[in-house]
Short mmCIF file of C-alpha atoms in Angstrom, two decimals:
data_model
loop_
_atom_site.label_atom_id
_atom_site.label_comp_id
_atom_site.label_asym_id
_atom_site.label_seq_id
_atom_site.Cartn_x
_atom_site.Cartn_y
_atom_site.Cartn_z
CA MET A 1 -67.30 -23.85 -28.48
CA PRO A 2 -66.14 -24.72 -32.03
CA ASN A 3 -63.67 -21.83 -32.21
CA SER A 4 -62.54 -21.92 -28.61
CA SER A 5 -62.03 -18.61 -26.81
CA LEU A 6 -61.00 -15.22 -28.12
CA ASP A 7 -57.64 -15.18 -26.35
CA ARG A 8 -56.61 -18.45 -27.99
CA ILE A 9 -57.58 -17.13 -31.43
CA LEU A 10 -55.83 -13.78 -30.93
CA PHE A 11 -52.60 -14.86 -29.26
CA GLY A 12 -52.84 -18.46 -28.08
CA GLU A 13 -52.36 -21.96 -29.39
CA HIS A 14 -55.23 -21.55 -31.89
CA LYS A 15 -54.02 -18.18 -33.21
CA LYS A 16 -55.35 -17.41 -36.67
CA PRO A 17 -55.83 -14.29 -38.77
CA LEU A 18 -59.24 -12.71 -38.29
CA SER A 19 -60.82 -10.54 -40.96
CA TRP A 20 -62.17 -7.12 -40.11
CA LYS A 21 -65.74 -8.46 -40.41
CA GLU A 22 -64.99 -11.24 -37.93
CA ARG A 23 -63.34 -8.84 -35.49
CA PHE A 24 -66.14 -6.31 -35.77
CA ASN A 25 -68.79 -8.99 -35.23
CA ILE A 26 -66.97 -10.23 -32.10
CA ILE A 27 -66.83 -6.66 -30.76
CA LEU A 28 -70.50 -6.06 -31.57
CA GLY A 29 -71.61 -9.41 -30.16
CA THR A 30 -69.77 -8.77 -26.90
CA ALA A 31 -71.26 -5.28 -26.65
CA ARG A 32 -74.76 -6.64 -27.25
CA GLY A 33 -74.28 -9.34 -24.64
CA LEU A 34 -73.20 -6.82 -22.01
CA ALA A 35 -76.00 -4.42 -22.93
CA TYR A 36 -78.47 -7.26 -22.40
CA LEU A 37 -77.00 -8.12 -18.99
CA HIS A 38 -76.99 -4.48 -17.90
CA ASP A 39 -80.24 -3.14 -19.32
CA LYS A 40 -82.47 -5.82 -20.86
CA PHE A 41 -82.49 -8.63 -18.31
CA HIS A 42 -85.01 -8.37 -15.47
CA VAL A 43 -82.18 -7.51 -13.07
CA CYS A 44 -78.89 -5.78 -13.84
CA ILE A 45 -75.96 -8.20 -13.90
CA ILE A 46 -72.38 -6.88 -13.72
CA HIS A 47 -70.03 -9.53 -15.07
CA ARG A 48 -66.86 -8.23 -13.31
CA ASP A 49 -64.45 -10.33 -15.36
CA ILE A 50 -64.80 -9.40 -19.02
CA LYS A 51 -61.60 -10.47 -20.77
CA SER A 52 -60.61 -12.28 -23.96
CA SER A 53 -60.55 -15.72 -22.34
CA ASN A 54 -64.17 -15.26 -21.20
CA ILE A 55 -65.44 -14.59 -24.72
CA LEU A 56 -66.21 -17.85 -26.51
CA LEU A 57 -66.64 -18.13 -30.28
CA ASP A 58 -69.10 -20.35 -32.14
CA HIS A 59 -68.57 -21.82 -35.62
CA ASN A 60 -69.39 -18.42 -37.20
CA PHE A 61 -67.12 -16.53 -34.77
CA GLN A 62 -70.14 -15.09 -32.99
CA ALA A 63 -69.21 -14.02 -29.46
CA LYS A 64 -70.72 -15.61 -26.35
CA ILE A 65 -69.90 -14.19 -22.90
CA ALA A 66 -68.87 -16.92 -20.47
CA ASP A 67 -67.85 -17.52 -16.84
CA PHE A 68 -70.27 -15.76 -14.52
CA GLY A 69 -68.48 -16.92 -11.39
CA LEU A 70 -67.70 -13.35 -10.30
CA ALA A 71 -70.93 -11.74 -11.50
CA ARG A 72 -72.82 -9.44 -9.14
CA LEU A 73 -76.41 -8.24 -9.21
CA LEU A 74 -76.96 -4.49 -9.06
CA PRO A 75 -80.23 -3.70 -7.23
CA ASN A 76 -82.56 -1.36 -9.10
CA ASP A 77 -82.34 1.24 -6.33
CA LYS A 78 -78.51 1.32 -6.30
CA SER A 79 -76.10 3.17 -8.57
CA HIS A 80 -73.20 0.99 -7.43
CA VAL A 81 -72.19 -1.67 -4.96
CA SER A 82 -69.07 -1.74 -2.82
CA THR A 83 -67.18 -5.00 -2.80
CA LYS A 84 -63.74 -6.51 -2.48
CA PHE A 85 -61.72 -6.57 -5.66
CA ALA A 86 -62.21 -9.65 -7.82
CA GLY A 87 -61.30 -9.87 -11.46
CA THR A 88 -58.27 -9.89 -13.72
CA LEU A 89 -55.56 -7.24 -13.57
CA GLY A 90 -55.13 -5.46 -16.86
CA TYR A 91 -58.89 -5.37 -17.51
CA THR A 92 -60.09 -3.78 -14.29
CA ALA A 93 -61.55 -0.28 -14.03
CA PRO A 94 -59.39 1.93 -11.77
CA GLU A 95 -62.22 2.99 -9.43
CA TYR A 96 -63.06 -0.66 -8.84
CA ALA A 97 -59.46 -1.81 -8.39
CA SER A 98 -58.58 0.99 -5.96
CA GLN A 99 -61.87 1.67 -4.13
CA GLY A 100 -64.01 -1.43 -4.65
CA GLN A 101 -66.74 0.71 -6.24
CA LEU A 102 -68.54 -1.48 -8.77
CA THR A 103 -70.91 -0.15 -11.42
CA LYS A 104 -71.97 -1.22 -14.90
CA LYS A 105 -69.23 1.05 -16.21
CA ALA A 106 -66.60 -1.36 -14.81
CA ASP A 107 -67.70 -3.80 -17.49
CA THR A 108 -67.54 -0.97 -20.03
CA TYR A 109 -63.90 -0.37 -19.12
CA SER A 110 -63.05 -4.07 -19.49
CA PHE A 111 -64.86 -4.13 -22.84
CA GLY A 112 -62.69 -1.24 -24.04
CA VAL A 113 -59.55 -3.18 -23.18
CA VAL A 114 -60.82 -6.25 -25.06
CA VAL A 115 -61.61 -4.10 -28.11
CA LEU A 116 -58.02 -2.84 -28.16
CA GLU A 117 -56.78 -6.43 -27.91
CA ILE A 118 -58.97 -7.42 -30.86
CA LEU A 119 -57.71 -4.53 -32.99
CA SER A 120 -54.03 -4.92 -32.13
CA GLY A 121 -53.65 -8.66 -31.60
CA ARG A 122 -51.76 -7.79 -28.39
CA LYS A 123 -52.45 -8.88 -24.82
CA SER A 124 -53.42 -6.28 -22.26
CA ILE A 125 -50.22 -7.13 -20.39
CA ASP A 126 -47.37 -8.85 -22.21
CA LEU A 127 -43.97 -8.67 -20.55
CA ASN A 128 -42.36 -10.27 -23.61
CA GLN A 129 -42.91 -7.06 -25.58
CA PRO A 130 -40.47 -4.11 -25.59
CA PRO A 131 -40.86 -2.02 -22.40
CA HIS A 132 -42.92 0.73 -24.03
CA MET A 133 -45.41 -1.84 -25.39
CA GLN A 134 -45.77 -4.21 -22.41
CA TYR A 135 -48.90 -2.49 -21.08
CA LEU A 136 -51.36 -2.13 -23.95
CA LEU A 137 -53.31 0.84 -22.62
CA GLU A 138 -50.17 2.89 -21.97
CA TRP A 139 -48.91 2.11 -25.47
CA VAL A 140 -52.26 3.06 -26.99
CA TRP A 141 -52.30 6.36 -25.14
CA SER A 142 -48.75 7.22 -26.22
CA LEU A 143 -49.75 6.51 -29.84
CA TYR A 144 -52.86 8.64 -29.43
CA GLU A 145 -50.83 11.58 -28.12
CA GLU A 146 -48.50 11.27 -31.12
CA ASN A 147 -51.46 11.03 -33.52
CA LYS A 148 -50.29 7.54 -34.52
CA VAL A 149 -53.02 5.44 -32.95
CA LEU A 150 -53.70 3.51 -36.18
CA GLU A 151 -50.22 2.00 -35.82
CA LEU A 152 -51.56 -0.37 -33.19
CA VAL A 153 -53.97 -2.00 -35.63
CA GLU A 154 -53.00 -5.48 -36.79
CA SER A 155 -53.77 -4.41 -40.35
CA GLU A 156 -51.52 -6.90 -42.13
CA GLU A 157 -53.68 -9.72 -40.75
CA MET A 158 -57.02 -7.93 -40.99
CA GLU A 159 -58.51 -8.57 -44.41
CA GLY A 160 -61.17 -6.18 -45.65
CA TYR A 161 -60.80 -3.50 -43.02
CA SER A 162 -62.09 0.01 -43.52
CA GLU A 163 -59.95 2.73 -41.97
CA GLU A 164 -63.06 4.79 -41.23
CA GLU A 165 -64.71 1.93 -39.36
CA VAL A 166 -61.51 1.07 -37.49
CA VAL A 167 -61.11 4.70 -36.38
CA LYS A 168 -64.68 4.70 -35.06
CA VAL A 169 -64.09 1.52 -33.07
CA LEU A 170 -60.76 2.85 -31.77
CA ASN A 171 -62.43 6.05 -30.62
CA LEU A 172 -65.14 4.03 -28.90
CA ALA A 173 -62.50 1.98 -27.08
CA LEU A 174 -60.79 5.17 -25.88
CA GLN A 175 -64.14 6.40 -24.50
CA CYS A 176 -64.64 3.09 -22.70
CA ILE A 177 -61.29 3.23 -20.86
CA GLN A 178 -61.77 6.74 -19.49
CA GLY A 179 -60.77 7.13 -15.86
CA SER A 180 -64.08 8.61 -14.77
CA ALA A 181 -66.91 6.11 -15.01
CA THR A 182 -69.34 8.92 -15.87
CA ASN A 183 -67.31 9.66 -19.01
CA ARG A 184 -67.68 6.11 -20.33
CA PRO A 185 -70.63 5.19 -22.54
CA SER A 186 -73.15 2.64 -21.38
CA MET A 187 -73.01 -0.66 -23.22
CA SER A 188 -76.33 0.14 -24.89
CA GLU A 189 -74.79 3.38 -26.17
CA ALA A 190 -71.76 1.42 -27.37
CA VAL A 191 -74.02 -0.87 -29.41
CA THR A 192 -75.74 2.15 -30.96
CA ILE A 193 -72.38 3.67 -31.91
CA LEU A 194 -71.16 0.43 -33.47
CA LEU A 195 -74.33 0.07 -35.57
CA SER A 196 -74.53 3.71 -36.61
CA ASP A 197 -73.66 4.70 -40.17
CA ALA A 198 -73.52 8.36 -39.18
CA GLU A 199 -70.32 10.12 -38.21
CA ILE A 200 -69.96 10.07 -34.43
CA ASP A 201 -68.86 13.22 -32.63
CA PHE A 202 -66.73 11.66 -29.90
CA ARG A 203 -65.73 13.62 -26.83
CA LYS A 204 -61.99 14.21 -26.71
CA PRO A 205 -60.64 11.52 -24.36
CA LEU A 206 -58.75 12.46 -21.24
CA GLN A 207 -55.50 10.84 -20.20
CA PRO A 208 -56.46 7.61 -18.42
CA PRO A 209 -55.46 7.40 -14.74
CA PHE A 210 -53.37 4.28 -15.10
CA ILE A 211 -50.51 6.62 -16.00
CA ASP A 212 -51.13 9.42 -13.46
CA MET A 213 -52.49 7.72 -10.37
CA GLY A 214 -50.15 4.87 -9.45
CA TYR A 215 -51.94 2.26 -11.50
CA GLN A 216 -48.65 0.33 -11.44
CA ALA A 217 -49.60 -0.69 -7.91
CA VAL A 218 -52.18 -3.12 -9.29
CA ARG A 219 -49.95 -4.56 -12.00
CA PRO A 220 -48.66 -8.07 -11.55
CA THR A 221 -45.06 -8.42 -10.47
CA PRO A 222 -42.93 -9.41 -13.48
#
């Protein structure tokens, strides 16, 4: 693809500043792609490995979901499938990593992580950061508890951003990384939220389980 992959643009060898419009369009395009796979295709496809390196960017920075090597079909009569863990640590929903229970909401969780990467310009796991910032989701939650969540936004590189729009996208990301899959929005709902001009009444997020429930067990060894 002309603009390589999202991870290379955000924090790789092709790193470049992205405007708010470009970032929002990448988020929206990824959400639309997942909503299509989950709800619009003739059979539900769960990608299982949504991450920045699997989002390719065309010449207009429109997002294209790539690498379906781990994808699974979800039969119409099933709410989930049970399978061995396959995916990338740092993007994986806790119920899937710990119990092998795979639903569409596992992709929703991974999408939420990618959104936070897009907003912050930080990797999900980066051991070169100070200890309190090495694991993006833990850092985000600590900022949320301190009412400082906007501090994670890479605002100095994000031309044309609207604080109101950024807050909406941040709140959506927090809903997507909820520990309980039932508390996460579907990807079709995520698209609706992103396109809505109305004020969204988000449910207050609960503390994600990666802090409470031994999520460190599935972290890579430094």
